[in-house]
XYZ file of C-alpha atoms in Angstrom:
516
model
C -6.545 8.177 33.391
C -8.131 6.697 30.503
C -6.149 3.840 28.845
C -6.169 3.483 24.827
C -6.719 -0.009 23.903
C -4.951 -1.913 21.005
C -1.724 -1.966 19.483
C -2.039 0.785 16.997
C -1.181 3.648 19.052
C 2.058 1.839 20.008
C 2.788 1.105 16.151
C 2.338 4.649 15.508
C 4.943 5.624 17.858
C 7.512 3.196 16.704
C 6.901 4.178 13.023
C 7.011 7.814 13.630
C 10.227 7.542 16.011
C 12.257 7.078 13.086
C 10.876 9.591 11.051
C 13.420 12.226 12.010
C 16.220 9.869 10.460
C 14.103 8.643 7.140
C 12.704 12.421 6.627
C 14.986 14.919 7.833
C 13.457 17.536 5.400
C 10.422 17.221 7.486
C 12.087 19.060 10.389
C 13.651 21.852 8.334
C 13.892 25.417 9.666
C 11.048 27.694 7.913
C 8.655 30.195 8.987
C 6.068 29.047 11.528
C 3.375 29.983 9.294
C 4.514 27.906 6.259
C 1.866 25.234 4.419
C 2.273 22.041 6.178
C 1.456 20.128 2.821
C -1.244 17.947 4.110
C -1.608 14.959 1.783
C -4.319 12.142 2.373
C -4.123 8.931 0.625
C -7.382 6.918 0.247
C -7.767 3.228 -0.435
C -9.777 4.064 -3.729
C -11.869 6.764 -5.213
C -15.271 5.063 -6.071
C -16.892 3.208 -3.138
C -19.923 1.009 -2.432
C -22.899 2.145 -0.297
C -21.457 -0.090 2.305
C -17.830 0.875 2.098
C -15.720 2.761 4.388
C -13.036 5.276 3.572
C -9.620 3.982 4.689
C -7.025 6.591 4.665
C -3.632 7.519 5.786
C -2.177 11.307 6.069
C 1.294 12.927 6.033
C 2.237 16.379 6.436
C 4.813 16.501 3.873
C 6.086 20.153 4.725
C 5.636 20.382 8.292
C 8.200 21.744 10.957
C 7.591 19.062 13.499
C 10.072 20.685 15.593
C 7.958 23.628 15.812
C 6.323 23.879 19.525
C 4.808 27.200 18.640
C 2.407 25.614 16.258
C 1.604 21.821 17.219
C 0.061 19.692 14.756
C -2.029 17.328 16.829
C -5.339 16.907 15.215
C -6.458 16.357 11.695
C -9.935 16.961 10.588
C -11.832 15.074 7.632
C -15.020 16.298 6.241
C -17.184 14.891 3.321
C -18.819 17.897 1.592
C -21.714 17.576 -0.976
C -20.781 20.271 -3.340
C -24.219 20.333 -5.213
C -25.889 21.357 -1.872
C -23.259 22.963 -0.218
C -23.572 20.901 2.718
C -21.396 18.562 5.177
C -22.478 15.024 4.990
C -19.970 13.578 7.336
C -17.102 14.826 9.539
C -14.564 13.282 11.864
C -11.455 14.026 13.599
C -8.225 12.120 14.105
C -5.044 11.869 16.050
C -2.080 13.420 14.292
C 1.046 12.102 15.614
C 4.419 13.876 14.586
C 2.960 14.563 11.210
C 1.153 11.313 10.500
C -2.419 9.962 10.801
C -4.501 7.047 9.782
C -7.871 5.932 10.283
C -11.230 5.292 8.876
C -14.390 7.187 8.020
C -17.871 6.359 7.823
C -19.892 6.860 4.530
C -23.625 7.989 5.625
C -26.744 6.672 3.835
C -27.380 10.048 2.761
C -24.114 9.999 0.596
C -25.266 7.197 -1.738
C -25.469 8.017 -5.306
C -23.373 11.280 -5.044
C -19.868 12.498 -6.094
C -18.386 14.275 -2.658
C -15.265 16.258 -2.000
C -13.131 14.958 0.588
C -11.777 17.863 2.714
C -8.726 17.735 5.021
C -6.824 20.110 7.118
C -5.164 20.351 10.743
C -6.040 21.904 13.903
C -3.742 25.048 12.652
C -6.077 25.920 9.832
C -7.550 29.140 11.756
C -4.324 30.015 12.916
C -2.113 29.584 9.973
C -2.860 31.701 6.853
C -0.641 29.927 4.578
C -2.210 26.581 5.263
C -3.928 24.923 2.227
C -6.607 22.313 2.995
C -6.615 19.154 1.021
C -9.242 18.105 -1.255
C -9.883 14.991 -3.146
C -13.154 14.065 -5.225
C -14.746 10.583 -4.401
C -17.937 8.905 -5.439
C -20.342 6.605 -3.757
C -22.086 4.127 -5.864
C -21.538 5.482 -9.168
C -18.697 6.079 -11.705
C -16.721 9.358 -10.826
C -17.395 11.751 -13.710
C -16.550 15.123 -11.938
C -13.537 16.654 -10.553
C -13.211 20.196 -8.556
C -12.811 23.262 -10.594
C -9.576 24.335 -12.213
C -9.600 27.207 -10.019
C -8.819 24.782 -7.326
C -4.648 24.940 -6.945
C -2.590 22.004 -7.762
C 0.171 21.540 -5.354
C 3.471 21.012 -7.137
C 5.357 18.002 -5.969
C 8.882 18.078 -4.481
C 11.492 18.887 -7.106
C 13.248 15.544 -6.596
C 10.148 13.669 -7.900
C 11.300 13.056 -11.312
C 14.478 10.975 -9.705
C 12.328 8.744 -7.603
C 12.067 5.032 -9.067
C 8.913 3.088 -7.335
C 8.342 -0.286 -8.301
C 5.972 -2.816 -6.985
C 5.399 -6.451 -7.871
C 3.446 -9.462 -6.524
C 4.575 -13.034 -6.717
C 1.914 -14.064 -9.352
C -0.601 -12.707 -11.884
C -3.236 -14.805 -11.165
C -4.893 -16.166 -7.786
C -7.756 -18.009 -6.665
C -10.454 -16.988 -3.678
C -8.755 -16.604 -0.543
C -5.108 -17.265 -1.786
C -2.162 -15.773 0.003
C -0.515 -12.744 -2.047
C 3.004 -11.845 -1.554
C 4.214 -8.296 -2.782
C 7.185 -6.347 -2.693
C 8.056 -2.534 -2.910
C 11.412 -1.235 -4.116
C 12.219 2.473 -3.846
C 15.353 3.822 -5.638
C 16.987 6.964 -6.950
C 17.889 7.828 -10.501
C 21.440 6.150 -9.517
C 19.772 3.013 -8.264
C 20.531 3.721 -4.534
C 17.916 2.669 -1.944
C 15.475 5.296 -0.670
C 13.777 5.347 2.566
C 10.063 5.794 2.435
C 6.883 5.908 4.322
C 3.962 4.921 2.450
C 0.299 3.530 2.293
C -0.572 0.217 0.450
C -4.252 -0.462 -1.050
C -5.226 -3.384 -3.002
C -8.848 -2.770 -4.573
C -10.969 -3.893 -7.364
C -9.727 -2.201 -10.769
C -13.268 -0.610 -11.208
C -12.746 1.617 -8.009
C -9.749 3.535 -9.072
C -10.119 4.732 -12.466
C -6.878 5.321 -13.843
C -7.517 8.896 -15.637
C -9.403 10.227 -12.827
C -6.724 9.160 -10.319
C -4.119 11.043 -12.184
C -6.082 14.175 -12.408
C -7.124 13.931 -8.952
C -4.230 13.716 -7.184
C -2.471 16.577 -5.232
C -5.299 19.072 -5.078
C -5.268 21.907 -2.228
C -7.559 24.490 -1.595
C -6.409 28.159 -1.498
C -8.312 30.232 0.988
C -8.538 34.020 0.479
C -7.585 36.237 3.184
C -11.200 37.860 3.553
C -12.692 34.206 3.663
C -10.088 33.033 6.347
C -10.901 36.213 8.447
C -14.750 34.588 8.548
C -13.269 31.287 9.482
C -11.363 33.067 12.570
C -14.219 35.217 13.565
C -16.117 33.767 16.723
C -14.145 30.654 16.843
C -12.163 29.429 20.060
C -9.502 27.875 17.934
C -9.435 24.387 16.483
C -6.296 23.791 18.594
C -8.105 24.571 22.036
C -9.859 21.316 22.463
C -8.762 20.520 25.802
C -11.099 22.892 27.638
C -14.775 22.543 28.493
C -17.380 24.639 30.219
C -20.622 23.905 32.302
C -23.641 26.039 31.214
C -26.879 26.742 33.157
C -29.694 27.946 30.473
C -26.948 28.716 28.183
C -25.170 31.072 30.715
C -21.902 29.916 32.631
C -22.406 27.803 35.967
C -19.832 30.137 37.938
C -19.569 27.263 40.746
C -17.318 24.452 41.081
C -18.961 20.986 40.148
C -17.767 17.395 39.051
C -18.229 16.676 35.339
C -18.152 12.845 34.506
C -16.567 11.996 30.910
C -17.334 8.447 29.487
C -15.239 6.601 26.701
C -15.764 2.963 25.647
C -16.784 1.720 29.058
C -14.201 3.981 30.741
C -15.196 6.920 32.821
C -13.189 9.789 34.619
C -14.486 12.792 36.608
C -12.753 16.446 36.478
C -13.705 19.377 38.309
C -14.433 22.677 37.105
C -12.933 25.985 38.429
C -15.017 28.915 39.847
C -15.709 30.082 36.458
C -17.195 26.741 35.521
C -14.642 25.569 33.151
C -12.477 22.634 33.131
C -9.234 21.187 31.768
C -9.341 17.832 29.848
C -6.537 15.564 29.093
C -6.562 14.891 25.123
C -6.175 11.235 25.845
C -9.632 11.129 27.164
C -10.854 11.950 23.690
C -9.075 9.181 21.901
C -11.237 6.413 20.918
C -10.092 3.204 18.967
C -13.479 2.971 17.020
C -15.335 5.928 15.369
C -17.797 7.316 17.680
C -18.325 9.704 20.577
C -17.230 10.738 23.838
C -20.041 11.515 26.482
C -19.942 14.331 29.099
C -22.522 14.850 31.971
C -22.688 17.123 35.077
C -22.738 15.320 38.506
C -24.669 16.864 41.434
C -26.095 20.373 41.893
C -29.606 19.095 40.392
C -31.511 21.512 42.459
C -30.149 24.492 40.085
C -32.014 23.069 37.216
C -30.758 21.790 33.893
C -27.197 22.064 33.446
C -25.125 21.286 30.062
C -21.309 20.577 29.418
C -20.187 21.977 26.233
C -16.874 21.645 24.601
C -15.687 23.882 21.489
C -16.730 22.234 18.017
C -15.304 24.919 15.960
C -14.742 22.384 13.045
C -18.612 22.395 12.448
C -18.626 26.071 11.649
C -15.333 25.831 9.588
C -16.617 22.763 7.544
C -19.841 24.651 6.998
C -18.154 27.821 5.702
C -15.819 26.065 3.669
C -18.544 23.959 1.997
C -20.018 27.230 0.584
C -16.768 28.332 -1.344
C -17.787 28.331 -5.089
C -14.418 26.538 -5.870
C -15.570 23.395 -4.578
C -18.204 23.048 -7.616
C -17.419 19.962 -9.596
C -16.996 20.475 -13.445
C -17.167 17.368 -15.934
C -14.341 15.690 -17.022
C -14.177 12.993 -19.691
C -12.999 9.651 -18.241
C -13.200 6.226 -19.307
C -16.172 4.017 -18.384
C -15.339 1.487 -15.949
C -16.912 -2.186 -16.498
C -15.719 -3.202 -13.262
C -18.650 -3.805 -11.133
C -17.943 -3.187 -7.202
C -19.828 -6.112 -5.488
C -20.322 -5.929 -1.790
C -22.505 -7.609 0.731
C -24.329 -5.014 2.461
C -24.236 -5.173 6.266
C -26.857 -3.199 7.955
C -25.555 -1.247 10.804
C -27.738 0.223 13.476
C -26.847 3.588 14.599
C -27.938 4.444 18.084
C -27.948 7.947 19.399
C -27.803 8.834 23.049
C -30.904 10.891 23.500
C -31.684 13.076 26.745
C -31.672 10.724 29.883
C -34.479 10.866 32.449
C -32.773 10.289 35.921
C -34.523 9.674 39.014
C -32.959 10.810 42.190
C -34.354 9.863 45.639
C -34.525 12.790 48.362
C -35.150 12.637 51.951
C -36.739 15.421 53.539
C -36.571 16.059 57.182
C -38.821 18.254 58.977
C -37.935 21.007 61.488
C -35.813 21.990 63.585
C -34.030 22.184 60.154
C -34.415 21.026 56.531
C -31.547 18.647 55.111
C -30.241 19.258 51.623
C -30.597 16.340 49.180
C -27.865 13.560 50.091
C -25.295 13.072 47.818
C -25.008 9.214 48.191
C -28.131 8.178 46.145
C -27.582 4.507 47.187
C -28.444 5.294 50.938
C -31.264 7.891 50.146
C -34.399 5.660 50.331
C -32.718 3.106 52.621
C -32.433 5.028 55.773
C -31.905 2.703 58.788
C -32.218 3.335 62.543
C -29.807 2.263 65.132
C -30.075 1.917 69.256
C -31.522 4.913 70.826
C -33.513 5.903 67.793
C -30.374 7.463 66.231
C -31.065 7.895 62.191
C -28.283 6.513 60.117
C -25.742 5.824 62.419
C -22.384 4.537 61.511
C -20.975 2.387 64.168
C -23.974 -0.009 65.196
C -24.287 -3.546 63.379
C -27.840 -3.948 64.716
C -29.953 -1.744 62.547
C -33.698 -1.517 61.365
C -35.291 0.277 58.930
C -36.779 3.622 59.316
C -40.332 4.149 59.751
C -42.114 6.867 57.843
C -43.541 9.679 60.179
C -41.289 8.540 63.379
C -39.234 11.212 64.951
C -35.370 10.204 65.216
C -32.260 11.507 66.558
C -29.763 12.753 64.340
C -26.011 13.393 64.853
C -24.391 16.041 62.909
C -20.594 16.229 62.507
C -19.371 19.011 64.678
C -22.770 19.894 66.245
C -23.000 20.680 70.007
C -26.404 19.202 70.688
C -28.330 16.298 69.209
C -31.247 17.206 66.456
C -34.620 15.631 66.324
C -36.036 15.117 63.086
C -39.078 13.607 61.348
C -38.512 10.828 58.740
C -41.072 11.195 56.155
C -39.641 8.724 53.793
C -38.222 8.940 50.305
C -39.498 11.147 47.534
C -39.022 10.604 43.740
C -37.912 13.726 42.010
C -37.487 13.595 38.164
C -35.061 16.145 36.563
C -33.611 16.042 33.086
C -30.043 15.401 32.498
C -28.493 16.827 29.404
C -25.822 14.450 28.052
C -23.519 16.058 25.743
C -21.771 14.240 22.647
C -18.174 15.209 21.341
C -16.736 13.553 18.563
C -13.858 11.359 19.514
C -10.542 11.825 18.316
C -10.337 8.819 16.151
C -7.100 6.636 16.571
C -6.284 3.931 13.547
C -8.469 0.805 13.486
C -6.847 -2.450 12.058
C -8.372 -3.173 8.426
C -10.758 -6.214 8.599
C -8.727 -8.443 6.216
C -8.674 -12.080 6.029
C -5.653 -13.622 8.007
C -4.101 -16.855 9.054
C -6.473 -17.284 11.877
C -9.670 -16.385 10.118
C -9.280 -17.903 6.602
C -11.387 -20.625 7.330
C -14.323 -18.498 8.320
C -17.606 -19.277 6.609
C -18.496 -15.647 6.393
C -18.139 -14.085 2.834
C -15.751 -11.439 2.630
C -16.513 -9.438 -0.337
C -15.307 -5.784 0.037
C -14.118 -4.144 -2.890
C -10.867 -3.219 -0.883
C -8.968 -6.483 -0.308
C -6.221 -4.972 1.762
C -5.204 -1.671 3.269
C -2.051 -0.731 5.404
C -1.687 2.927 5.967
C 1.900 3.374 7.220
C 4.615 1.291 5.959
C 8.297 1.917 6.129
C 10.798 0.727 3.800
C 14.079 -0.925 4.927
C 17.903 0.318 4.738
C 17.592 -1.489 0.966
C 14.700 0.729 0.178
C 12.499 -2.473 0.017
C 9.235 -3.488 2.042
C 7.320 -6.839 1.857
C 3.479 -7.252 2.203
C 1.392 -10.463 2.595
C -2.166 -10.591 2.438
C -5.127 -13.004 1.414
C -7.669 -12.422 -1.413
C -11.141 -12.332 -0.440
C -14.303 -14.035 -2.215
C -14.529 -11.507 -4.960
C -13.582 -12.527 -8.520
C -12.063 -10.068 -11.121
C -9.293 -7.634 -11.782
C -7.528 -6.000 -8.689
C -4.912 -3.056 -8.444
C -2.478 -2.660 -5.632
C -1.264 1.142 -5.358
C 1.238 2.463 -3.376
C 1.393 6.043 -2.441
C 3.922 7.806 -0.025
C 6.678 10.094 0.868
C 10.307 9.349 0.449
C 13.394 11.608 1.344
C 13.024 12.939 -2.516
C 9.579 13.503 -2.262
C 6.160 11.928 -2.950
C 6.011 8.585 -4.959
C 3.430 6.330 -6.413
C 3.600 2.851 -7.885
C 0.811 0.286 -8.858
C 0.604 -3.522 -10.111
C -2.348 -5.623 -10.932
C -3.503 -9.077 -10.999
C -6.633 -11.145 -11.492
C -8.820 -13.396 -9.026
C -10.686 -16.380 -10.581
C -13.403 -18.311 -8.848
C -12.319 -21.630 -7.474
């Protein structure tokens, strides 16, 4: 079984385990086809070319106890509304209504204003689900927002009674200085509230206040006729644990093995007579952003064989990107004077291409012709034992087989000995198609400065100084966060966004970093 590395999976389980106590309204009795209320919190709105999008997500209205429509995967896509194309997409583990992770920003997105689209694995099943949308910009000041036709999701009725406050222990810090912040969550009667929230500390210029206010709580209403187009021809986004083997684009209706490779760990599954196989979802989990690879094992004499898994999200993303509601309209905002300084790190992306595999076969002449040996390691290293027996199994004194010689061969269950002519091994090339499947990404730890690397000579100049996606307040409605500033000077804003027992909340505080 595939082993998930790191502590994030365990941390998520511990955090989510107490959700039932903190947010009993998340497990209320409502219809099975209600909007789960997906809300995605990002570290900022304006990104540099070398940035990554750090996010957390909460199903604010989900019926977690409903097993007839389980929420297990969240899909995120970056859409360029100007060209109506998808520039990036990934999928993430959704555990008991919560998710967290990071999305890469492709080079093709530089200088553009994009729409971040989010939805769950039940989008094509649930006619009431509203995908989450949010406008972001890469290497430019955000000047646009989605059209007003995009429905604004209303916050919970108790929103006005939430008092969220965050403070840090100073207003001015030096580079690589320790920052201690506190979050207080109260109701109107000053009673403590339980809350689950994300915490982001970024350059002030990356989160323009006016845009941020207008940009919150947006959701995309999909018309019934358009939703039907999403459903037609899909296998269902929820059905990600099945795969099939094809030969020349037709089902390969024979049993065979399929190897799954994920971060140095491999596992083999077997297909049924219809060429389909079941897949444990855990095999698709991956700590870092990337792909999981699949390839057929054996049966090379049949020709090119491919392994496919449903990727319905590609089709859904493409269809949604063509919605006119995603067009951006100008919005007046204040210009930001804060420059986002970033040390660009060149990342070389390697793609696994078609692999040329060489298999060695031994052909034995009459009285019968042997099929290719399955054990590739021994095909070209044939040996001869006493009495000229080819490839015996119980004689320690062996010698190499000689091409052109006639040898005895014993077949299991055979009544008589066969005589075969060994003509050596012959190289035979065939194409092996390796299928790439997007992994279900697990949360990564934000690469912030810590006590054990604060003395590193490498410069830390990310416009996001610190990010923590899933923090829970204690019984007093409080939480403490400690982090270090990096090597960037300027003004920074810490933003808290999350969900309490009375609804969603937000709080901010600011400080300045001066060069030492």
